[in-house]
Amino acid sequence: MTNNIILNEKNFFRTVLFIWILSIPFKNVFYQVSFSLLLVVFLIHLFRTKNLQVLILNLKEMKYLVLGFFLIVFSMIFSNLLNLEQIDTKLWNLVFMLILRYGVIFLVLGYFYKLNYFSKMEIIYFVLTSLILVLLTGIYQSIQNFDFILKGQGITGTLYNRNAFGFFMGLGVVLSFLLMEHKRKLALVLLFFFSFFMIFSFSRSSWVASFGSFLIFTLINYKKIKSSHIFYFCVFVLFFIFLYISFNSFQNRFEQLLDGNTSNRTTIWLHSLEFIKQKLFFGYGIDSFKNLPDPLFKKIFAPHNMVIEILVSIGFIGLLSYIFIIFIILKKIYENKSFYLYPLISYLLIVVQFDFGIFSSKELLSFLTIFVFFVYADNFRKVT
């Protein structure tokens, strides 16, 4: 009887976890409900079992990560307090939700993973399913209106813009060549589809991040390169050349990238630097970019760069907190010899230099939470 109850609990948790991961790209009601359910299940289980020791052991294992997260949250709160006259009171809710959505959810994943409620492979399949669902929306959109490709508008699927769609397709590309060693046929099929739709999202940040991730992947695995890998690479290059020759929209977008056209990002960054100098150490408070007294920022609500956004929002002290936590993550990957994670973190770090808000992008931060869980997963299981 007890075993059946535990099995049912595990199945229920896996189902909620699957729905949460599946809904991350769409940020819809399923995302909100499943996120809330994960917290409720965690609190009920903790209250019923009094299993605080598991949580304490996990916290000890990631004490430096917790310290880094605390420093970031402290920087947000302190910067907000210094700029009460400029920030919206709703932004305090943003700080609170950042702690819940990513900090606490990370604890939930570590807690239930240690209790064998799910496996890393299940998470991988859940993430791939989520990305494939986004891919299917892009396929449907392309069938309905091919002009998104021909006229250079960029495929968006059911997402809010092409950069968001491109981000998920690029993430799919990276996961596909990581999967190559274990599921080669599946990986090649996914790589073909994800690459095609990443290219025709016309999201140059995803192009650059995917290429950078591929270079890291190659450097890490250069001793394992076989003739078959070279063959696949040559086929992909030919595929890329064919698409480039066949579509003027692709040519134009690619040439913009080579010409250094940043779609006004450079202008935004230069304008931002003038404000950063004025409040270098603690910034203007989180999500304060749009409130800065510059006409340009009334039209463009985000700096499109992680470093600039951090400096504007929480200053140099906040940037040091982020650098610290990134260093801790990179160091943990090295200590655990989980080198396959380096291409993934490279992709995420490159993308945020051009797109997405480091404080408010639910899709980016949710997948980043899953990524950091993978960094620490083996440590959670070996703790006694």
mmCIF file of C-alpha atoms in Angstrom:
data_model
loop_
_atom_site.group_PDB
_atom_site.id
_atom_site.type_symbol
_atom_site.label_atom_id
_atom_site.label_comp_id
_atom_site.label_asym_id
_atom_site.label_seq_id
_atom_site.Cartn_x
_atom_site.Cartn_y
_atom_site.Cartn_z
ATOM 1 C CA MET A 1 0.000 0.000 0.000
ATOM 2 C CA THR A 2 2.791 2.387 0.980
ATOM 3 C CA ASN A 3 4.711 1.540 -2.194
ATOM 4 C CA ASN A 4 1.644 2.318 -4.311
ATOM 5 C CA ILE A 5 1.241 5.705 -2.617
ATOM 6 C CA ILE A 6 4.902 6.566 -3.251
ATOM 7 C CA LEU A 7 4.603 5.427 -6.877
ATOM 8 C CA ASN A 8 1.518 7.566 -7.373
ATOM 9 C CA GLU A 9 3.294 10.539 -5.796
ATOM 10 C CA LYS A 10 6.240 10.068 -8.149
ATOM 11 C CA ASN A 11 4.005 9.786 -11.202
ATOM 12 C CA PHE A 12 2.056 12.879 -10.189
ATOM 13 C CA PHE A 13 5.263 14.845 -9.644
ATOM 14 C CA ARG A 14 6.684 13.698 -13.004
ATOM 15 C CA THR A 15 3.467 14.768 -14.722
ATOM 16 C CA VAL A 16 3.539 18.228 -13.165
ATOM 17 C CA LEU A 17 7.246 18.541 -13.949
ATOM 18 C CA PHE A 18 6.600 17.542 -17.567
ATOM 19 C CA ILE A 19 3.812 20.130 -17.939
ATOM 20 C CA TRP A 20 6.021 22.826 -16.398
ATOM 21 C CA ILE A 21 8.914 22.140 -18.784
ATOM 22 C CA LEU A 22 6.585 21.718 -21.767
ATOM 23 C CA SER A 23 4.954 25.094 -21.095
ATOM 24 C CA ILE A 24 8.126 27.134 -20.443
ATOM 25 C CA PRO A 25 8.417 28.525 -24.010
ATOM 26 C CA PHE A 26 4.780 29.625 -24.051
ATOM 27 C CA LYS A 27 4.553 31.184 -20.563
ATOM 28 C CA ASN A 28 0.831 30.386 -20.519
ATOM 29 C CA VAL A 29 -1.619 29.364 -17.803
ATOM 30 C CA PHE A 30 -0.147 25.836 -17.792
ATOM 31 C CA TYR A 31 3.216 27.321 -16.865
ATOM 32 C CA GLN A 32 1.725 29.267 -13.967
ATOM 33 C CA VAL A 33 -0.370 26.354 -12.680
ATOM 34 C CA SER A 34 2.399 23.747 -12.970
ATOM 35 C CA PHE A 35 4.929 26.097 -11.344
ATOM 36 C CA SER A 36 2.529 26.608 -8.419
ATOM 37 C CA LEU A 37 1.846 22.876 -8.176
ATOM 38 C CA LEU A 38 5.569 22.094 -7.984
ATOM 39 C CA LEU A 39 5.828 24.409 -4.988
ATOM 40 C CA VAL A 40 2.700 22.983 -3.334
ATOM 41 C CA VAL A 41 3.832 19.364 -3.816
ATOM 42 C CA PHE A 42 7.238 20.259 -2.388
ATOM 43 C CA LEU A 43 5.812 21.983 0.695
ATOM 44 C CA ILE A 44 3.280 19.216 1.380
ATOM 45 C CA HIS A 45 5.935 16.507 1.020
ATOM 46 C CA LEU A 46 8.352 18.401 3.261
ATOM 47 C CA PHE A 47 5.666 19.003 5.902
ATOM 48 C CA ARG A 48 4.413 15.408 5.809
ATOM 49 C CA THR A 49 7.790 13.639 5.825
ATOM 50 C CA LYS A 50 9.754 16.186 7.895
ATOM 51 C CA ASN A 51 12.594 15.363 5.497
ATOM 52 C CA LEU A 52 14.583 18.517 6.127
ATOM 53 C CA GLN A 53 17.844 16.581 6.182
ATOM 54 C CA VAL A 54 17.688 16.058 2.406
ATOM 55 C CA LEU A 55 17.256 19.783 1.873
ATOM 56 C CA ILE A 56 20.039 20.643 4.313
ATOM 57 C CA LEU A 57 22.478 18.208 2.688
ATOM 58 C CA ASN A 58 21.721 19.631 -0.749
ATOM 59 C CA LEU A 59 22.205 23.178 0.516
ATOM 60 C CA LYS A 60 25.573 22.229 1.984
ATOM 61 C CA GLU A 61 26.610 20.707 -1.325
ATOM 62 C CA MET A 62 25.854 23.953 -3.174
ATOM 63 C CA LYS A 63 26.742 26.469 -0.457
ATOM 64 C CA TYR A 64 28.750 28.705 -2.797
ATOM 65 C CA LEU A 65 25.961 28.707 -5.349
ATOM 66 C CA VAL A 66 23.518 29.710 -2.603
ATOM 67 C CA LEU A 67 25.907 32.461 -1.531
ATOM 68 C CA GLY A 68 26.065 33.761 -5.115
ATOM 69 C CA PHE A 69 22.274 33.722 -5.450
ATOM 70 C CA PHE A 70 21.930 35.526 -2.107
ATOM 71 C CA LEU A 71 24.386 38.225 -3.249
ATOM 72 C CA ILE A 72 22.396 38.770 -6.448
ATOM 73 C CA VAL A 73 19.102 39.065 -4.546
ATOM 74 C CA PHE A 74 20.715 41.362 -1.991
ATOM 75 C CA SER A 75 22.055 43.556 -4.822
ATOM 76 C CA MET A 76 18.543 43.800 -6.304
ATOM 77 C CA ILE A 77 16.959 44.756 -2.971
ATOM 78 C CA PHE A 78 19.688 47.245 -2.070
ATOM 79 C CA SER A 79 19.595 48.934 -5.507
ATOM 80 C CA ASN A 80 15.814 49.190 -5.321
ATOM 81 C CA LEU A 81 16.003 50.769 -1.860
ATOM 82 C CA LEU A 82 18.436 53.384 -3.147
ATOM 83 C CA ASN A 83 16.059 54.280 -5.984
ATOM 84 C CA LEU A 84 12.611 54.196 -4.405
ATOM 85 C CA GLU A 85 11.559 57.394 -6.162
ATOM 86 C CA GLN A 86 12.323 55.949 -9.617
ATOM 87 C CA ILE A 87 11.176 52.342 -9.514
ATOM 88 C CA ASP A 88 7.669 50.958 -9.768
ATOM 89 C CA THR A 89 6.457 49.281 -6.557
ATOM 90 C CA LYS A 90 5.450 46.278 -8.689
ATOM 91 C CA LEU A 91 9.141 45.523 -9.152
ATOM 92 C CA TRP A 92 9.321 44.247 -5.574
ATOM 93 C CA ASN A 93 7.026 41.490 -6.773
ATOM 94 C CA LEU A 94 9.545 40.751 -9.542
ATOM 95 C CA VAL A 95 12.268 40.188 -6.932
ATOM 96 C CA PHE A 96 9.991 37.912 -4.932
ATOM 97 C CA MET A 97 8.991 35.906 -8.023
ATOM 98 C CA LEU A 98 12.628 35.565 -9.089
ATOM 99 C CA ILE A 99 13.330 33.862 -5.776
ATOM 100 C CA LEU A 100 10.293 31.566 -6.106
ATOM 101 C CA ARG A 101 10.415 30.759 -9.835
ATOM 102 C CA TYR A 102 14.113 29.988 -10.027
ATOM 103 C CA GLY A 103 15.708 29.767 -6.573
ATOM 104 C CA VAL A 104 13.012 27.686 -4.879
ATOM 105 C CA ILE A 105 12.239 25.640 -8.017
ATOM 106 C CA PHE A 106 15.927 24.732 -8.157
ATOM 107 C CA LEU A 107 15.673 23.488 -4.568
ATOM 108 C CA VAL A 108 12.553 21.506 -5.521
ATOM 109 C CA LEU A 109 14.369 19.803 -8.399
ATOM 110 C CA GLY A 110 17.348 18.911 -6.214
ATOM 111 C CA TYR A 111 15.127 17.673 -3.384
ATOM 112 C CA PHE A 112 13.004 15.319 -5.467
ATOM 113 C CA TYR A 113 15.933 14.190 -7.607
ATOM 114 C CA LYS A 114 17.742 13.015 -4.491
ATOM 115 C CA LEU A 115 14.587 11.105 -3.535
ATOM 116 C CA ASN A 116 14.603 9.379 -6.970
ATOM 117 C CA TYR A 117 11.335 10.936 -8.120
ATOM 118 C CA PHE A 118 12.755 11.476 -11.604
ATOM 119 C CA SER A 119 15.941 10.974 -13.622
ATOM 120 C CA LYS A 120 18.186 13.253 -15.639
ATOM 121 C CA MET A 121 17.220 11.396 -18.805
ATOM 122 C CA GLU A 122 13.555 12.142 -18.166
ATOM 123 C CA ILE A 123 14.391 15.845 -17.893
ATOM 124 C CA ILE A 124 16.262 15.649 -21.205
ATOM 125 C CA TYR A 125 13.273 14.041 -22.907
ATOM 126 C CA PHE A 126 10.912 16.599 -21.353
ATOM 127 C CA VAL A 127 13.080 19.474 -22.628
ATOM 128 C CA LEU A 128 13.348 17.946 -26.110
ATOM 129 C CA THR A 129 9.583 17.464 -26.198
ATOM 130 C CA SER A 130 9.108 21.112 -25.264
ATOM 131 C CA LEU A 131 11.478 22.246 -28.015
ATOM 132 C CA ILE A 132 9.853 19.933 -30.569
ATOM 133 C CA LEU A 133 6.472 21.420 -29.693
ATOM 134 C CA VAL A 134 7.852 24.893 -30.440
ATOM 135 C CA LEU A 135 9.308 23.487 -33.668
ATOM 136 C CA LEU A 136 5.890 22.148 -34.703
ATOM 137 C CA THR A 137 4.349 25.603 -34.257
ATOM 138 C CA GLY A 138 7.032 26.944 -36.590
ATOM 139 C CA ILE A 139 6.322 24.232 -39.155
ATOM 140 C CA TYR A 140 2.609 25.032 -39.004
ATOM 141 C CA GLN A 141 3.262 28.754 -39.442
ATOM 142 C CA SER A 142 5.522 28.104 -42.437
ATOM 143 C CA ILE A 143 2.890 25.949 -44.108
ATOM 144 C CA GLN A 144 0.261 28.619 -43.524
ATOM 145 C CA ASN A 145 2.389 31.514 -44.766
ATOM 146 C CA PHE A 146 5.759 30.910 -46.418
ATOM 147 C CA ASP A 147 6.309 34.667 -46.683
ATOM 148 C CA PHE A 148 7.757 34.630 -43.179
ATOM 149 C CA ILE A 149 10.740 32.915 -44.827
ATOM 150 C CA LEU A 150 10.718 34.500 -48.290
ATOM 151 C CA LYS A 151 10.310 38.101 -47.123
ATOM 152 C CA GLY A 152 12.700 37.893 -44.186
ATOM 153 C CA GLN A 153 10.153 38.452 -41.434
ATOM 154 C CA GLY A 154 11.362 35.410 -39.549
ATOM 155 C CA ILE A 155 9.438 32.449 -38.192
ATOM 156 C CA THR A 156 7.951 33.003 -34.744
ATOM 157 C CA GLY A 157 5.660 29.997 -34.316
ATOM 158 C CA THR A 158 3.177 30.911 -31.617
ATOM 159 C CA LEU A 159 5.771 32.905 -29.667
ATOM 160 C CA TYR A 160 5.928 36.672 -29.303
ATOM 161 C CA ASN A 161 8.903 37.335 -31.621
ATOM 162 C CA ARG A 162 11.464 35.675 -33.857
ATOM 163 C CA ASN A 163 14.307 35.982 -31.346
ATOM 164 C CA ALA A 164 12.359 33.933 -28.800
ATOM 165 C CA PHE A 165 11.611 31.273 -31.431
ATOM 166 C CA GLY A 166 15.227 31.345 -32.625
ATOM 167 C CA PHE A 167 16.466 30.917 -29.061
ATOM 168 C CA PHE A 168 14.566 27.638 -28.669
ATOM 169 C CA MET A 169 15.600 26.382 -32.096
ATOM 170 C CA GLY A 170 19.230 27.186 -31.294
ATOM 171 C CA LEU A 171 18.915 25.388 -27.973
ATOM 172 C CA GLY A 172 17.553 22.428 -29.933
ATOM 173 C CA VAL A 173 20.584 22.563 -32.237
ATOM 174 C CA VAL A 174 22.980 22.455 -29.278
ATOM 175 C CA LEU A 175 21.104 19.578 -27.609
ATOM 176 C CA SER A 176 21.046 17.705 -30.920
ATOM 177 C CA PHE A 177 24.797 17.581 -31.360
ATOM 178 C CA LEU A 178 25.197 16.711 -27.667
ATOM 179 C CA LEU A 179 22.772 13.829 -28.269
ATOM 180 C CA MET A 180 24.781 12.618 -31.270
ATOM 181 C CA GLU A 181 26.911 10.223 -29.238
ATOM 182 C CA HIS A 182 23.934 8.399 -27.735
ATOM 183 C CA LYS A 183 21.087 8.614 -30.276
ATOM 184 C CA ARG A 184 22.773 9.369 -33.583
ATOM 185 C CA LYS A 185 19.839 8.904 -35.966
ATOM 186 C CA LEU A 186 17.436 10.876 -33.782
ATOM 187 C CA ALA A 187 20.075 13.574 -33.241
ATOM 188 C CA LEU A 188 20.669 13.987 -36.990
ATOM 189 C CA VAL A 189 16.954 14.343 -37.731
ATOM 190 C CA LEU A 190 16.504 16.881 -34.931
ATOM 191 C CA LEU A 191 19.646 18.750 -35.976
ATOM 192 C CA PHE A 192 18.286 19.124 -39.520
ATOM 193 C CA PHE A 193 14.911 20.510 -38.414
ATOM 194 C CA PHE A 194 16.178 22.687 -35.577
ATOM 195 C CA SER A 195 18.913 24.148 -37.808
ATOM 196 C CA PHE A 196 16.518 24.951 -40.644
ATOM 197 C CA PHE A 197 14.053 26.740 -38.398
ATOM 198 C CA MET A 198 16.758 28.478 -36.396
ATOM 199 C CA ILE A 199 18.172 29.869 -39.632
ATOM 200 C CA PHE A 200 14.778 31.074 -40.831
ATOM 201 C CA SER A 201 13.860 32.617 -37.525
ATOM 202 C CA PHE A 202 16.504 35.120 -38.702
ATOM 203 C CA SER A 203 17.576 35.454 -35.069
ATOM 204 C CA ARG A 204 21.241 36.319 -35.458
ATOM 205 C CA SER A 205 21.891 35.993 -31.719
ATOM 206 C CA SER A 206 20.901 32.327 -31.969
ATOM 207 C CA TRP A 207 23.099 31.873 -35.036
ATOM 208 C CA VAL A 208 26.132 33.325 -33.275
ATOM 209 C CA ALA A 209 25.444 31.473 -30.006
ATOM 210 C CA SER A 210 24.965 28.124 -31.786
ATOM 211 C CA PHE A 211 28.185 28.582 -33.740
ATOM 212 C CA GLY A 212 30.078 29.536 -30.590
ATOM 213 C CA SER A 213 28.637 26.535 -28.775
ATOM 214 C CA PHE A 214 29.664 24.266 -31.660
ATOM 215 C CA LEU A 215 33.246 25.561 -31.475
ATOM 216 C CA ILE A 216 33.364 24.822 -27.730
ATOM 217 C CA PHE A 217 31.894 21.369 -28.368
ATOM 218 C CA THR A 218 34.533 20.670 -31.029
ATOM 219 C CA LEU A 219 37.410 21.835 -28.818
ATOM 220 C CA ILE A 220 36.250 19.612 -25.973
ATOM 221 C CA ASN A 221 35.754 16.546 -28.177
ATOM 222 C CA TYR A 222 38.492 16.985 -30.793
ATOM 223 C CA LYS A 223 40.165 13.701 -29.761
ATOM 224 C CA LYS A 224 36.906 11.823 -30.420
ATOM 225 C CA ILE A 225 36.372 13.182 -33.931
ATOM 226 C CA LYS A 226 35.889 10.406 -36.481
ATOM 227 C CA SER A 227 35.558 10.361 -40.246
ATOM 228 C CA SER A 228 31.781 10.008 -39.850
ATOM 229 C CA HIS A 229 31.668 13.266 -37.876
ATOM 230 C CA ILE A 230 33.611 15.053 -40.618
ATOM 231 C CA PHE A 231 31.159 13.646 -43.167
ATOM 232 C CA TYR A 232 28.157 14.944 -41.192
ATOM 233 C CA PHE A 233 29.815 18.336 -40.851
ATOM 234 C CA CYS A 234 30.444 18.537 -44.620
ATOM 235 C CA VAL A 235 26.808 17.601 -45.298
ATOM 236 C CA PHE A 236 25.656 20.350 -42.949
ATOM 237 C CA VAL A 237 27.939 22.912 -44.645
ATOM 238 C CA LEU A 238 26.514 21.930 -48.039
ATOM 239 C CA PHE A 239 23.018 22.224 -46.589
ATOM 240 C CA PHE A 240 23.877 25.699 -45.292
ATOM 241 C CA ILE A 241 25.302 26.773 -48.673
ATOM 242 C CA PHE A 242 22.217 25.443 -50.473
ATOM 243 C CA LEU A 243 19.914 27.492 -48.236
ATOM 244 C CA TYR A 244 22.099 30.560 -48.631
ATOM 245 C CA ILE A 245 22.008 30.338 -52.434
ATOM 246 C CA SER A 246 18.291 29.530 -52.554
ATOM 247 C CA PHE A 247 16.875 32.283 -50.305
ATOM 248 C CA ASN A 248 17.597 35.994 -50.769
ATOM 249 C CA SER A 249 16.103 36.661 -47.332
ATOM 250 C CA PHE A 250 18.744 34.437 -45.749
ATOM 251 C CA GLN A 251 21.503 36.109 -47.780
ATOM 252 C CA ASN A 252 20.413 39.573 -46.679
ATOM 253 C CA ARG A 253 20.188 38.648 -43.001
ATOM 254 C CA PHE A 254 23.531 36.818 -43.036
ATOM 255 C CA GLU A 255 25.240 39.741 -44.773
ATOM 256 C CA GLN A 256 23.879 42.069 -42.089
ATOM 257 C CA LEU A 257 25.571 39.865 -39.524
ATOM 258 C CA LEU A 258 28.893 39.925 -41.394
ATOM 259 C CA ASP A 259 28.647 43.706 -41.828
ATOM 260 C CA GLY A 260 28.269 44.163 -38.072
ATOM 261 C CA ASN A 261 24.727 45.506 -38.287
ATOM 262 C CA THR A 262 23.503 45.309 -34.675
ATOM 263 C CA SER A 263 19.990 46.694 -35.253
ATOM 264 C CA ASN A 264 20.794 49.781 -33.141
ATOM 265 C CA ARG A 265 22.133 47.717 -30.257
ATOM 266 C CA THR A 266 25.476 49.535 -30.351
ATOM 267 C CA THR A 267 23.655 52.866 -30.046
ATOM 268 C CA ILE A 268 21.653 51.555 -27.090
ATOM 269 C CA TRP A 269 24.804 50.343 -25.350
ATOM 270 C CA LEU A 270 26.637 53.642 -25.861
ATOM 271 C CA HIS A 271 23.679 55.620 -24.505
ATOM 272 C CA SER A 272 23.491 53.246 -21.535
ATOM 273 C CA LEU A 273 27.146 53.771 -20.631
ATOM 274 C CA GLU A 274 26.512 57.453 -19.933
ATOM 275 C CA PHE A 275 23.903 56.533 -17.301
ATOM 276 C CA ILE A 276 26.011 53.708 -15.862
ATOM 277 C CA LYS A 277 28.796 56.189 -15.048
ATOM 278 C CA GLN A 278 26.400 58.213 -12.905
ATOM 279 C CA LYS A 279 25.434 55.286 -10.653
ATOM 280 C CA LEU A 280 28.268 52.886 -11.236
ATOM 281 C CA PHE A 281 28.211 50.828 -8.055
ATOM 282 C CA PHE A 282 24.529 50.183 -7.322
ATOM 283 C CA GLY A 283 22.618 51.172 -10.477
ATOM 284 C CA TYR A 284 19.064 52.438 -10.805
ATOM 285 C CA GLY A 285 17.102 49.412 -9.532
ATOM 286 C CA ILE A 286 15.927 46.348 -11.421
ATOM 287 C CA ASP A 287 13.981 46.756 -14.640
ATOM 288 C CA SER A 288 14.658 50.504 -14.505
ATOM 289 C CA PHE A 289 16.022 50.828 -18.041
ATOM 290 C CA LYS A 290 12.772 52.119 -19.546
ATOM 291 C CA ASN A 291 12.552 54.822 -16.850
ATOM 292 C CA LEU A 292 15.908 56.410 -17.662
ATOM 293 C CA PRO A 293 15.575 59.987 -18.986
ATOM 294 C CA ASP A 294 16.583 59.316 -22.574
ATOM 295 C CA PRO A 295 14.165 59.542 -25.550
ATOM 296 C CA LEU A 296 15.736 56.435 -27.089
ATOM 297 C CA PHE A 297 14.786 54.318 -24.073
ATOM 298 C CA LYS A 298 11.139 55.320 -24.390
ATOM 299 C CA LYS A 299 11.053 53.394 -27.682
ATOM 300 C CA ILE A 300 13.390 50.549 -26.751
ATOM 301 C CA PHE A 301 12.633 49.012 -23.363
ATOM 302 C CA ALA A 302 15.643 46.721 -22.970
ATOM 303 C CA PRO A 303 19.411 47.086 -23.410
ATOM 304 C CA HIS A 304 19.773 43.748 -25.269
ATOM 305 C CA ASN A 305 22.912 42.899 -23.329
ATOM 306 C CA MET A 306 23.286 41.097 -20.029
ATOM 307 C CA VAL A 307 26.270 43.101 -18.774
ATOM 308 C CA ILE A 308 24.697 46.464 -19.649
ATOM 309 C CA GLU A 309 21.379 45.457 -18.068
ATOM 310 C CA ILE A 310 23.060 44.352 -14.853
ATOM 311 C CA LEU A 311 25.160 47.524 -14.638
ATOM 312 C CA VAL A 312 22.151 49.770 -15.259
ATOM 313 C CA SER A 313 19.943 47.864 -12.818
ATOM 314 C CA ILE A 314 22.138 46.809 -9.900
ATOM 315 C CA GLY A 315 25.515 48.312 -10.718
ATOM 316 C CA PHE A 316 29.073 47.038 -10.548
ATOM 317 C CA ILE A 317 28.492 45.306 -7.214
ATOM 318 C CA GLY A 318 25.633 43.337 -8.782
ATOM 319 C CA LEU A 319 27.801 42.485 -11.795
ATOM 320 C CA LEU A 320 30.459 41.061 -9.449
ATOM 321 C CA SER A 321 27.748 38.872 -7.893
ATOM 322 C CA TYR A 322 26.815 37.498 -11.306
ATOM 323 C CA ILE A 323 30.465 36.929 -12.229
ATOM 324 C CA PHE A 324 30.925 35.062 -8.956
ATOM 325 C CA ILE A 325 27.989 32.726 -9.563
ATOM 326 C CA ILE A 326 29.050 32.076 -13.180
ATOM 327 C CA PHE A 327 32.551 31.232 -11.944
ATOM 328 C CA ILE A 328 31.101 28.821 -9.343
ATOM 329 C CA ILE A 329 29.042 27.064 -12.044
ATOM 330 C CA LEU A 330 31.989 26.780 -14.462
ATOM 331 C CA LYS A 331 34.187 25.479 -11.643
ATOM 332 C CA LYS A 332 31.602 22.874 -10.612
ATOM 333 C CA ILE A 333 31.295 21.632 -14.213
ATOM 334 C CA TYR A 334 35.079 21.206 -14.296
ATOM 335 C CA GLU A 335 35.213 19.455 -10.905
ATOM 336 C CA ASN A 336 32.457 17.025 -11.927
ATOM 337 C CA LYS A 337 34.075 16.503 -15.361
ATOM 338 C CA SER A 338 30.681 17.288 -16.908
ATOM 339 C CA PHE A 339 32.374 18.906 -19.888
ATOM 340 C CA TYR A 340 29.341 18.314 -22.108
ATOM 341 C CA LEU A 341 27.678 21.181 -20.239
ATOM 342 C CA TYR A 342 30.200 23.768 -21.447
ATOM 343 C CA PRO A 343 28.615 24.108 -24.924
ATOM 344 C CA LEU A 344 25.224 24.644 -23.277
ATOM 345 C CA ILE A 345 26.377 27.365 -20.922
ATOM 346 C CA SER A 346 28.298 28.950 -23.810
ATOM 347 C CA TYR A 347 25.085 29.103 -25.830
ATOM 348 C CA LEU A 348 23.146 30.700 -22.963
ATOM 349 C CA LEU A 349 25.861 33.234 -22.134
ATOM 350 C CA ILE A 350 26.292 34.325 -25.763
ATOM 351 C CA VAL A 351 22.557 34.716 -26.394
ATOM 352 C CA VAL A 352 22.086 37.057 -23.425
ATOM 353 C CA GLN A 353 24.699 39.425 -24.818
ATOM 354 C CA PHE A 354 22.219 40.336 -27.558
ATOM 355 C CA ASP A 355 18.693 39.390 -26.440
ATOM 356 C CA PHE A 356 16.464 38.631 -23.435
ATOM 357 C CA GLY A 357 16.210 40.271 -20.038
ATOM 358 C CA ILE A 358 18.330 38.746 -17.303
ATOM 359 C CA PHE A 359 15.693 39.643 -14.679
ATOM 360 C CA SER A 360 12.383 39.133 -16.477
ATOM 361 C CA SER A 361 12.730 36.470 -19.213
ATOM 362 C CA LYS A 362 10.841 33.513 -17.761
ATOM 363 C CA GLU A 363 11.780 31.195 -20.623
ATOM 364 C CA LEU A 364 15.505 31.951 -20.387
ATOM 365 C CA LEU A 365 15.679 31.829 -16.585
ATOM 366 C CA SER A 366 13.563 28.661 -16.338
ATOM 367 C CA PHE A 367 15.838 26.771 -18.727
ATOM 368 C CA LEU A 368 18.846 28.243 -16.956
ATOM 369 C CA THR A 369 17.450 26.801 -13.706
ATOM 370 C CA ILE A 370 17.215 23.369 -15.348
ATOM 371 C CA PHE A 371 20.764 23.758 -16.650
ATOM 372 C CA VAL A 372 22.166 24.599 -13.197
ATOM 373 C CA PHE A 373 20.279 21.604 -11.803
ATOM 374 C CA PHE A 374 22.205 19.402 -14.268
ATOM 375 C CA VAL A 375 25.462 20.946 -13.066
ATOM 376 C CA TYR A 376 24.722 19.847 -9.474
ATOM 377 C CA ALA A 377 22.608 16.729 -10.076
ATOM 378 C CA ASP A 378 25.388 14.195 -9.545
ATOM 379 C CA ASN A 379 26.392 15.929 -6.334
ATOM 380 C CA PHE A 380 22.864 15.660 -4.974
ATOM 381 C CA ARG A 381 22.826 11.903 -5.513
ATOM 382 C CA LYS A 382 26.219 11.194 -3.980
ATOM 383 C CA VAL A 383 25.540 13.171 -0.794
ATOM 384 C CA THR A 384 25.042 10.898 2.227
#
